Coordinates of C-alpha atoms in Angstrom, one line a residue:
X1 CA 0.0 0.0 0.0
X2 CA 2.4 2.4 0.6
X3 CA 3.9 1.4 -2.4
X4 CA 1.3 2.4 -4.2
X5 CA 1.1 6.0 -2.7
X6 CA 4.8 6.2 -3.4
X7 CA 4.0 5.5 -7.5
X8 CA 0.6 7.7 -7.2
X9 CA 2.2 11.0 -5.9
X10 CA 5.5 10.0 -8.3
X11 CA 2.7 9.9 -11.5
X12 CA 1.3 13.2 -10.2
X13 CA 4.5 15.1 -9.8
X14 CA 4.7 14.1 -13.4
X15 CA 1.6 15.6 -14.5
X16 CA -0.1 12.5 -14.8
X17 CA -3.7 11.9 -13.9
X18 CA -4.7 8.8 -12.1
X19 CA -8.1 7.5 -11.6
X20 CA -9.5 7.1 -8.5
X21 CA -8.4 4.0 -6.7
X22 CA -11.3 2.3 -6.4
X23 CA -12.4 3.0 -9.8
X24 CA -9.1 1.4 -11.0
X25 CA -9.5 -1.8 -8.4
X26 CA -13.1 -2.2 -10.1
X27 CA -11.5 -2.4 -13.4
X28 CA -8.8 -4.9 -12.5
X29 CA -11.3 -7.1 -11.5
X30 CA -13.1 -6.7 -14.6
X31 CA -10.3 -7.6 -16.7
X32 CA -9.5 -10.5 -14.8
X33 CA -13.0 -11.9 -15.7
X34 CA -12.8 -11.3 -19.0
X35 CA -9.2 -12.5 -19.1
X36 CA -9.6 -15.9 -17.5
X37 CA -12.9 -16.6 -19.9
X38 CA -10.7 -16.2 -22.8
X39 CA -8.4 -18.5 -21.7
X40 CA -10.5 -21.2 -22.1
X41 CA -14.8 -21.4 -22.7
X42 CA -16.8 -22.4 -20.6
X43 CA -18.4 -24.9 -23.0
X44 CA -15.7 -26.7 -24.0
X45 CA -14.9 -30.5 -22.6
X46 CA -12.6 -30.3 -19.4
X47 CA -13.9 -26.4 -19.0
X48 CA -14.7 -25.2 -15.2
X49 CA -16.4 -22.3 -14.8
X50 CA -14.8 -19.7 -12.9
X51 CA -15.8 -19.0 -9.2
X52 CA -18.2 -15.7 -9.3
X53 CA -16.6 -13.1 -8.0
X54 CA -18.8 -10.5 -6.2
X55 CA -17.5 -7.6 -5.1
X56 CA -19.4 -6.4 -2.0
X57 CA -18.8 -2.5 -1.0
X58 CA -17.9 -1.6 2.5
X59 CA -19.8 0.4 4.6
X60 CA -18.2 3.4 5.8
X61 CA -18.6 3.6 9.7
X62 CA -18.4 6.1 11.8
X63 CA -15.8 6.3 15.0
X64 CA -18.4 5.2 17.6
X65 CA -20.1 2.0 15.0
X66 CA -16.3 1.2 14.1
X67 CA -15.2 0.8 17.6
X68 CA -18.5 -1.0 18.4
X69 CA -18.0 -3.8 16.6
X70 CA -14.2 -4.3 17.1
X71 CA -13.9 -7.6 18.9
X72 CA -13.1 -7.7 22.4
X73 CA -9.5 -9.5 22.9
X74 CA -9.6 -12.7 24.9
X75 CA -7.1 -14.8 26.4
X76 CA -7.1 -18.3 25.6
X77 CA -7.9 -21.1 28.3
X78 CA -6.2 -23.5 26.6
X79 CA -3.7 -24.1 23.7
X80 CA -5.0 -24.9 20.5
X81 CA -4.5 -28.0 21.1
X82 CA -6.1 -28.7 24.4
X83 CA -3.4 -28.3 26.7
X84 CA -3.2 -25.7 29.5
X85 CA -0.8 -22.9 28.4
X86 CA 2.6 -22.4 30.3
X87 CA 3.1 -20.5 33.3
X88 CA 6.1 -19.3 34.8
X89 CA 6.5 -21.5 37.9
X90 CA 8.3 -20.6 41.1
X91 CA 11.1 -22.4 42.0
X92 CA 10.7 -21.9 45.8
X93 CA 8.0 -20.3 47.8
X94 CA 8.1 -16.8 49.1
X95 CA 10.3 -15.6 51.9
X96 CA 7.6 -15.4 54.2
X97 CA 6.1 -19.3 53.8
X98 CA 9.7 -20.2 54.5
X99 CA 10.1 -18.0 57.3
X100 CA 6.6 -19.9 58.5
X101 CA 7.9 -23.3 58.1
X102 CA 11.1 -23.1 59.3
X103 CA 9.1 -21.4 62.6
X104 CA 11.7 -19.0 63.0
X105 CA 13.5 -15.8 61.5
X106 CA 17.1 -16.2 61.2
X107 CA 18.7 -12.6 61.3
X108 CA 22.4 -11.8 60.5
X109 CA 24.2 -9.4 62.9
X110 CA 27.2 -8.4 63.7
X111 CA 29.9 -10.4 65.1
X112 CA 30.4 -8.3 68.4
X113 CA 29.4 -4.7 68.1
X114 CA 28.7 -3.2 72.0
X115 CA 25.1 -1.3 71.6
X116 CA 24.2 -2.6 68.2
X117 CA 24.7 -6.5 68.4
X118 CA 27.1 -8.5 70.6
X119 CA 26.9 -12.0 72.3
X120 CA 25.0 -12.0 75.4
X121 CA 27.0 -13.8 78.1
X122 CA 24.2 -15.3 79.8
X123 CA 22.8 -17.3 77.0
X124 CA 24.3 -19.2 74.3
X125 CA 23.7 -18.2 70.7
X126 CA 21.4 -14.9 72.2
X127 CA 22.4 -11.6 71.1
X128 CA 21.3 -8.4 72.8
X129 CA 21.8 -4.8 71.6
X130 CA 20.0 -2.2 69.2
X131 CA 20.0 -4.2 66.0
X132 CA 19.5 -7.4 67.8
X133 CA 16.7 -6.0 69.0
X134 CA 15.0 -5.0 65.7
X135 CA 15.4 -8.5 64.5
X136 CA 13.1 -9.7 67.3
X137 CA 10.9 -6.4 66.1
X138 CA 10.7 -8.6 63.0
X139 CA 10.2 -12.1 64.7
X140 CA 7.0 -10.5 66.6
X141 CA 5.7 -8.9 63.5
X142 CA 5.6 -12.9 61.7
X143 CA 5.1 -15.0 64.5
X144 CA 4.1 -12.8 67.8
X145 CA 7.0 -14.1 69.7
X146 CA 10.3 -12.0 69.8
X147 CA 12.0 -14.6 70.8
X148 CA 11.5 -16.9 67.8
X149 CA 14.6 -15.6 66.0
X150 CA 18.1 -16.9 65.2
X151 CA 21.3 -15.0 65.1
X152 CA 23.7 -15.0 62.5
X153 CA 27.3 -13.4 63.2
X154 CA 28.6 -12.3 59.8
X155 CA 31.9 -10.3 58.9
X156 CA 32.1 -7.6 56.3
X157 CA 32.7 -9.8 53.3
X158 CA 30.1 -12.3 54.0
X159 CA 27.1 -10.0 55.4
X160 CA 25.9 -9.7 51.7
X161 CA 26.6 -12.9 50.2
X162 CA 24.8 -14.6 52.9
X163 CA 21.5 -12.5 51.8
X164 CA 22.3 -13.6 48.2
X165 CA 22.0 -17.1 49.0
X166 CA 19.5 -17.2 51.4
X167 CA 21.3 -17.5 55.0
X168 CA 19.5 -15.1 56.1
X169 CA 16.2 -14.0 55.8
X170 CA 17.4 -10.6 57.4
X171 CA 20.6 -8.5 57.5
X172 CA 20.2 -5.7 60.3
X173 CA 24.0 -5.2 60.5
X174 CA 24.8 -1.6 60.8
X175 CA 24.8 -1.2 56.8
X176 CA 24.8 1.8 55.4
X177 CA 22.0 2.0 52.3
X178 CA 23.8 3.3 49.0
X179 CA 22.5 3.4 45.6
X180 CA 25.2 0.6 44.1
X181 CA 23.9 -2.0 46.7
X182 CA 20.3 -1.2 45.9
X183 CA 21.1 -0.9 42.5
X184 CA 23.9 -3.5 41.7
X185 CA 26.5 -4.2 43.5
X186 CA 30.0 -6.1 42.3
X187 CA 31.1 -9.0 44.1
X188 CA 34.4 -11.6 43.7
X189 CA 32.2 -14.7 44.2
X190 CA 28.6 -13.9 43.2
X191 CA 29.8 -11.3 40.4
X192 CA 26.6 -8.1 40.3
X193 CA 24.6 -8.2 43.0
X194 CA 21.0 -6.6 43.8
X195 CA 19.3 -6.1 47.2
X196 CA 16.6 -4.5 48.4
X197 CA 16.3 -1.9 51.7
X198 CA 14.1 -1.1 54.2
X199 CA 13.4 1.7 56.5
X200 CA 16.6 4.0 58.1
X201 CA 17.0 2.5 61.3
X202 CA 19.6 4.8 62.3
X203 CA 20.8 7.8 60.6
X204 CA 25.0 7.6 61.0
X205 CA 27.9 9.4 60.1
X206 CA 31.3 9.0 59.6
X207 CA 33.9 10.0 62.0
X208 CA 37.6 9.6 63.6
X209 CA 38.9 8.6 66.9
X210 CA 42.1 9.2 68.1
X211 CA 44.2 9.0 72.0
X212 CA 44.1 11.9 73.6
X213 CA 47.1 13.9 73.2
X214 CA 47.5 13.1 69.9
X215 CA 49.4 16.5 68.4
X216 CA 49.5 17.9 64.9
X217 CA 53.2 18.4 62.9
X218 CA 52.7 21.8 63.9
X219 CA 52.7 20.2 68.1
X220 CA 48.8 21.5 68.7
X221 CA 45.8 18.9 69.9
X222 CA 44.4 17.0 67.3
X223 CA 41.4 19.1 67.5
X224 CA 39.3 18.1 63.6
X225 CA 40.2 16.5 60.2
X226 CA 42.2 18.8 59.3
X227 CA 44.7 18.5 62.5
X228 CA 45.7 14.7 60.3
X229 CA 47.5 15.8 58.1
X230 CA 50.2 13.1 57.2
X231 CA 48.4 10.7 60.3
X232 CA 48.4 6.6 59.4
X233 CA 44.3 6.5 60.0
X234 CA 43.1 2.5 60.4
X235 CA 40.2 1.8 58.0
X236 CA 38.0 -1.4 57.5
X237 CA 38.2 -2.6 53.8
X238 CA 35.3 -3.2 51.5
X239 CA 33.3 -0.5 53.6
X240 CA 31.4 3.0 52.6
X241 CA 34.6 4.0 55.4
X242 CA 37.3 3.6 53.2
X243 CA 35.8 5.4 49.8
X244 CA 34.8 8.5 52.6
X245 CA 37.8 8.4 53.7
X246 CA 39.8 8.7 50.3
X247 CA 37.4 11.1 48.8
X248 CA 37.4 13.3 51.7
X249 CA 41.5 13.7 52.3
X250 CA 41.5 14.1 48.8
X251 CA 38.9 17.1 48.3
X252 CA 41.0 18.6 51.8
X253 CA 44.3 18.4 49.8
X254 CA 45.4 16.3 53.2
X255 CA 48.1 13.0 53.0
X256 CA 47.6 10.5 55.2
X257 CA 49.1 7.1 55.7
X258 CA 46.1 4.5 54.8
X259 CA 46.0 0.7 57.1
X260 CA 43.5 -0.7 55.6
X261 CA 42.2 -3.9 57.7
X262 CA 40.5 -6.7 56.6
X263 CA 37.6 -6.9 59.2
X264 CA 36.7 -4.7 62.2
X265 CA 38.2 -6.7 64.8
X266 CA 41.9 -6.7 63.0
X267 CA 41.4 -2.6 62.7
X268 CA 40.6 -2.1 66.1
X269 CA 42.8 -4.1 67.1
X270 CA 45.4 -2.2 65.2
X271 CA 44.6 0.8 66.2
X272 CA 44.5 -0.3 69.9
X273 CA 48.0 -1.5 69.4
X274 CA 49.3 2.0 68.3
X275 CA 49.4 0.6 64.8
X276 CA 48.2 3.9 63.7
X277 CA 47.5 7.6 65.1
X278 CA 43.4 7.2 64.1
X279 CA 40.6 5.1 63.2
X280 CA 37.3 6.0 61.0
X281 CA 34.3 4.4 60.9
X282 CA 30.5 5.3 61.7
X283 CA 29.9 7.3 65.0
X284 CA 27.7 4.3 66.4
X285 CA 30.6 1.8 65.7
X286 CA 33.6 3.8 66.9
X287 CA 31.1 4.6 70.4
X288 CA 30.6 0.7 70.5
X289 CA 34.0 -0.6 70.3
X290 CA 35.8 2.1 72.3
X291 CA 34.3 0.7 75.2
X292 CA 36.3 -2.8 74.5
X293 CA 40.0 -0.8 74.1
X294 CA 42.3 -1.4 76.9
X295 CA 42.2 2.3 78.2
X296 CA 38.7 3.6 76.5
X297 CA 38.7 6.8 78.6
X298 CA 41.8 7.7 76.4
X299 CA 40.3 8.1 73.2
X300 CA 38.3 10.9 71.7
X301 CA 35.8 10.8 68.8
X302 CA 36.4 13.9 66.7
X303 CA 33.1 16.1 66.8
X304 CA 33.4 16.6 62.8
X305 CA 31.4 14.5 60.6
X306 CA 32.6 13.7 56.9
X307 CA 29.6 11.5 55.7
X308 CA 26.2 10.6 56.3
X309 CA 25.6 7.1 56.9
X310 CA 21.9 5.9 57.0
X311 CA 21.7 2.6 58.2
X312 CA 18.9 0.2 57.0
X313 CA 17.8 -3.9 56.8
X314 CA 19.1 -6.2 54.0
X315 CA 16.7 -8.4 52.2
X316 CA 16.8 -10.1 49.0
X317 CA 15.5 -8.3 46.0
X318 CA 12.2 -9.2 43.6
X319 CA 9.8 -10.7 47.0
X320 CA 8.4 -7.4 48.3
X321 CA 5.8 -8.8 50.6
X322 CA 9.2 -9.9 52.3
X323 CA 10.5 -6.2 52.0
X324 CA 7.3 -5.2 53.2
X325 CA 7.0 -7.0 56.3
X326 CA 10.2 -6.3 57.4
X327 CA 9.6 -2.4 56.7
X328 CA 6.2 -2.4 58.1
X329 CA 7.3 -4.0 61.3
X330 CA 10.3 -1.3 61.8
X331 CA 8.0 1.6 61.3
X332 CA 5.4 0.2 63.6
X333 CA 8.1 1.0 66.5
X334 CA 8.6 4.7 65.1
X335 CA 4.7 5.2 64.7
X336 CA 4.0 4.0 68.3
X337 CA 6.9 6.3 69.3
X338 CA 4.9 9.2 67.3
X339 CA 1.6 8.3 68.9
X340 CA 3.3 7.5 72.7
X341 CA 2.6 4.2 72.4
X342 CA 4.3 2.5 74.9
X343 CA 5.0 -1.7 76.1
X344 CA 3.8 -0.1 79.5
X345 CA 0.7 1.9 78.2
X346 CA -0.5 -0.8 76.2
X347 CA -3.5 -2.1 77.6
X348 CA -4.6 1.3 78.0
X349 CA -3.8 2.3 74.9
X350 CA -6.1 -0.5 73.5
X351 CA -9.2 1.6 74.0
X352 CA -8.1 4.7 72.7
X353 CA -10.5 6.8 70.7
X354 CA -7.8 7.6 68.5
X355 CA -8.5 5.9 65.2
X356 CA -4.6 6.1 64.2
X357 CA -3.9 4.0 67.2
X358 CA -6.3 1.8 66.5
X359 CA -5.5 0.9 63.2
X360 CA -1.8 0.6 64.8
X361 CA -2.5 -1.9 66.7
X362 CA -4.8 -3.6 64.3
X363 CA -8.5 -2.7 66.0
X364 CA -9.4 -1.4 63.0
X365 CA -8.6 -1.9 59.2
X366 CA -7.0 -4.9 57.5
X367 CA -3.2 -4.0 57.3
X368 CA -1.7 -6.7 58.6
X369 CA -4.3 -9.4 57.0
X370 CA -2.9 -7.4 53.8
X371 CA 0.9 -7.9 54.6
X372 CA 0.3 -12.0 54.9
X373 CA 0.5 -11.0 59.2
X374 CA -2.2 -10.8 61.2
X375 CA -3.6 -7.5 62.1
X376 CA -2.3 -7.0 65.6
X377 CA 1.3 -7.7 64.5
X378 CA 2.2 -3.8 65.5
X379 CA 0.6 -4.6 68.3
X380 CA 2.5 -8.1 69.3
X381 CA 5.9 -5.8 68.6
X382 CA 5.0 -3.3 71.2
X383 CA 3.7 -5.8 74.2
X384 CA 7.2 -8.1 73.2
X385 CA 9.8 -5.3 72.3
X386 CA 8.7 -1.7 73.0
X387 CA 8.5 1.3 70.4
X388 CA 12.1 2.8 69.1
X389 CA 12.5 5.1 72.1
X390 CA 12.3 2.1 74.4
X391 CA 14.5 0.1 71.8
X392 CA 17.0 3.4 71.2
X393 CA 17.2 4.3 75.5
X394 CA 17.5 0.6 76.3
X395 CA 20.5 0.1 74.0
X396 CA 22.6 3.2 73.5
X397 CA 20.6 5.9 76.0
X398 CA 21.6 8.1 79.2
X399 CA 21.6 5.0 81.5
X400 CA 23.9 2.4 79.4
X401 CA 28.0 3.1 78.6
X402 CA 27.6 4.3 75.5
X403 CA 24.8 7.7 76.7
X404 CA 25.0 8.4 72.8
X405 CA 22.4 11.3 72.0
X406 CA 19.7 10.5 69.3
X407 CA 20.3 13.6 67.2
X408 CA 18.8 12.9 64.5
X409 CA 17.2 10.2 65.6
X410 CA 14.7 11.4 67.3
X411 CA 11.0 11.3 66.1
X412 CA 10.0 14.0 63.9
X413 CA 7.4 15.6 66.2
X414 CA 9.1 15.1 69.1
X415 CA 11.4 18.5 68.8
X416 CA 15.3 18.5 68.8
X417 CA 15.8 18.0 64.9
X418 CA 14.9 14.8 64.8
X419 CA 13.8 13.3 61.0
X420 CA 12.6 10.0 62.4
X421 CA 9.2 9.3 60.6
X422 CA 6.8 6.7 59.6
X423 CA 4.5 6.9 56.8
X424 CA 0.3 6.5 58.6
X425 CA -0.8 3.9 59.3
X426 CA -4.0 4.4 57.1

């Protein structure tokens, strides 16, 4: 057809005058009849007549008739020839009907973090601290019971690679949420690698520690960055710690000696050994472990920040009823903090008027039925764990070692600057 226009408008250009195209189809067909009863009549022996050809005009319709009477598309039941048409099967069932089975969460942690996860000495295989606690945030959400969880130590290198292949259900690990781990992340064994995130758990930032007294070439106190110029600083490999680190010095135009350490206990230790003048990690870690140097009243962390660090769960990518369980369950306990909804005002709190508490804690409205949980799970996290202020204070507030402020982890209506929010529960 367009071939024809192209000859048409060519002929025209030309000066020559076409007839109408239907005109011209109507006279083909004429001369085909009278062509194919030349060829041979129709009473001679061995002669078939030729079929009738009728020519039967169109009906011009307008837009409403014309889409009127286009048939509706339909999906096939079956394959033409009777058997039921492929589906993409699933090689294994969803996170959570594993999670179900198995009848408990396994969570990685850290190895031994003070605050954030570390083995408790009274009980084998237990761990107790701030992340430790929001996997058994998790373990109420699915199964009511905070205690239904097991902990996984994991190292740097293997934190990931143990979500990967399925080792974990959950990695609450002080891990700091970038765009190449969400996005795709290279790795030695497993080559690119995808995960998914949920909520900030705690918003972080990069900083230094050093021993008190340590002086600058000039001889003044180490007093900021810029006072370590031409300092060895002790930094863990394959962390967001050691690109801050070189990026940072580098934009500051200041040298520095790198010791790069292959997992947080060898950089600590190194550092604790006077293997070199500093150490930089994330404020949380650097508060955690200084408590487990020989002298920790001799070491100072440096009141400038050079990154900010949110820290956030590690699940596997492409099952986001997982991703949204685990998320769900973490903001419950910054909701309830929003609301003052407390493990201690609970049962009061249970005949509040106030229709965002009741939908928290599943009196109303069908979230949890819609997240595969049942609807009180908020409220089984509370009774079993507490909200984040009782998770934070418990952990890392004014009454443990570590008295580290919330800053900006405080809840957004709470005053202070704090930016910790949850989206309603509605």
């Amino acid at each position: 057809m367009k071939h024809s226009n192209h000859v048409e408008r060519a002929l025209h250009n030309r000066g020559v005058t076409t007839m109408p195209r239907s005109l011209s189809a109507s006279l083909l067909i004429i001369m085909l009849i009278l062509l194919s009863a030349c060829t041979l009549p129709f009473d001679e022996p061995g002669a078939t007549a030729p079929p009738a050809i009728i020519v039967t005009p169109t009906p011009r319709l307008d837009a409403t008739e014309a889409v009127a009477q286009v048939p509706p598309t339909t999906v096939p039941t079956e394959s033409p020839m009777g058997a039921t048409p492929e589906v993409p099967s699933v090689s294994e069932p969803r996170l959570l009907e594993q999670v179900l089975a198995r009848g408990r969460l396994v969570c990685g942690v850290n190895e031994d973090l003070p605050g954030f996860a570390s083995p408790d000495p009274n009980q084998t295989g237990n761990y107790r601290g701030f992340d430790a606690d929001f996997c058994r945030v998790i373990a109420a959400a699915v199964f009511g019971d905070a205690t239904a969880v097991e902990f996984v130590p994991l190292n740097v290198s293997a934190r990931f690679r143990a979500v990967i292949n399925g080792d974990v259900d959950v990695l609450i690990r002080n891990t700091t949420w970038t765009a190449l781990r969400d996005t795709g992340l290279q790795d030695d064994q497993l080559g690119l690698i995808r995960l998914d995130f949920g909520p900030i758990i705690f918003h972080d930032g990069q900083r230094f520690m050093i021993r008190e007294g340590l002086t600058t070439t000039s001889g003044q106190p180490v007093v900021d960055v810029a006072g370590l110029f031409g300092k060895s600083i002790c930094v863990i490999d394959n962390t967001t710690s050691t690109l801050n680190l070189r990026d940072q010095m580098a934009a500051r135009g200041l040298p520095y000696i790198p010791i790069i350490k292959a997992t947080t206990d060898e950089a600590f230790a190194a550092y604790d050994n006077e293997e070199c003048d500093a150490i930089t990690s994330d404020t949380s870690q650097l508060v955690g472990r200084r408590v487990t140097l020989s002298n920790p009243s001799e070491h100072t962390i440096l009141a400038e920040q050079i990154s900010r660090e949110p820290l956030a769960p590690v699940v596997i990518e492409h099952d986001s009823q997982w991703r949204d369980i685990v998320s769900w369950a973490i903001f419950a306990t910054i909701y309830a903090e929003e609301l003052d909804v407390t493990s201690r005002n609970l049962s009061q709190e249970l005949t509040s008027s106030n229709p965002d508490i009741q939908r928290l804690l599943g009196r109303s409205g069908n979230i949890g039925v819609n997240l595969g949980l049942t609807n009180d799970f908020a409220l089984n996290i509370i009774r079993e764990v507490g909200n984040y202020e009782e998770i934070y204070n418990r952990n890392l507030g004014p009454e443990t070692p570590f008295d580290l402020d919330r800053g900006p982890n405080k809840a957004w209506n709470k005053g202070g600057g704090g930016v910790l929010s949850s989206p309603p529960f509605r």
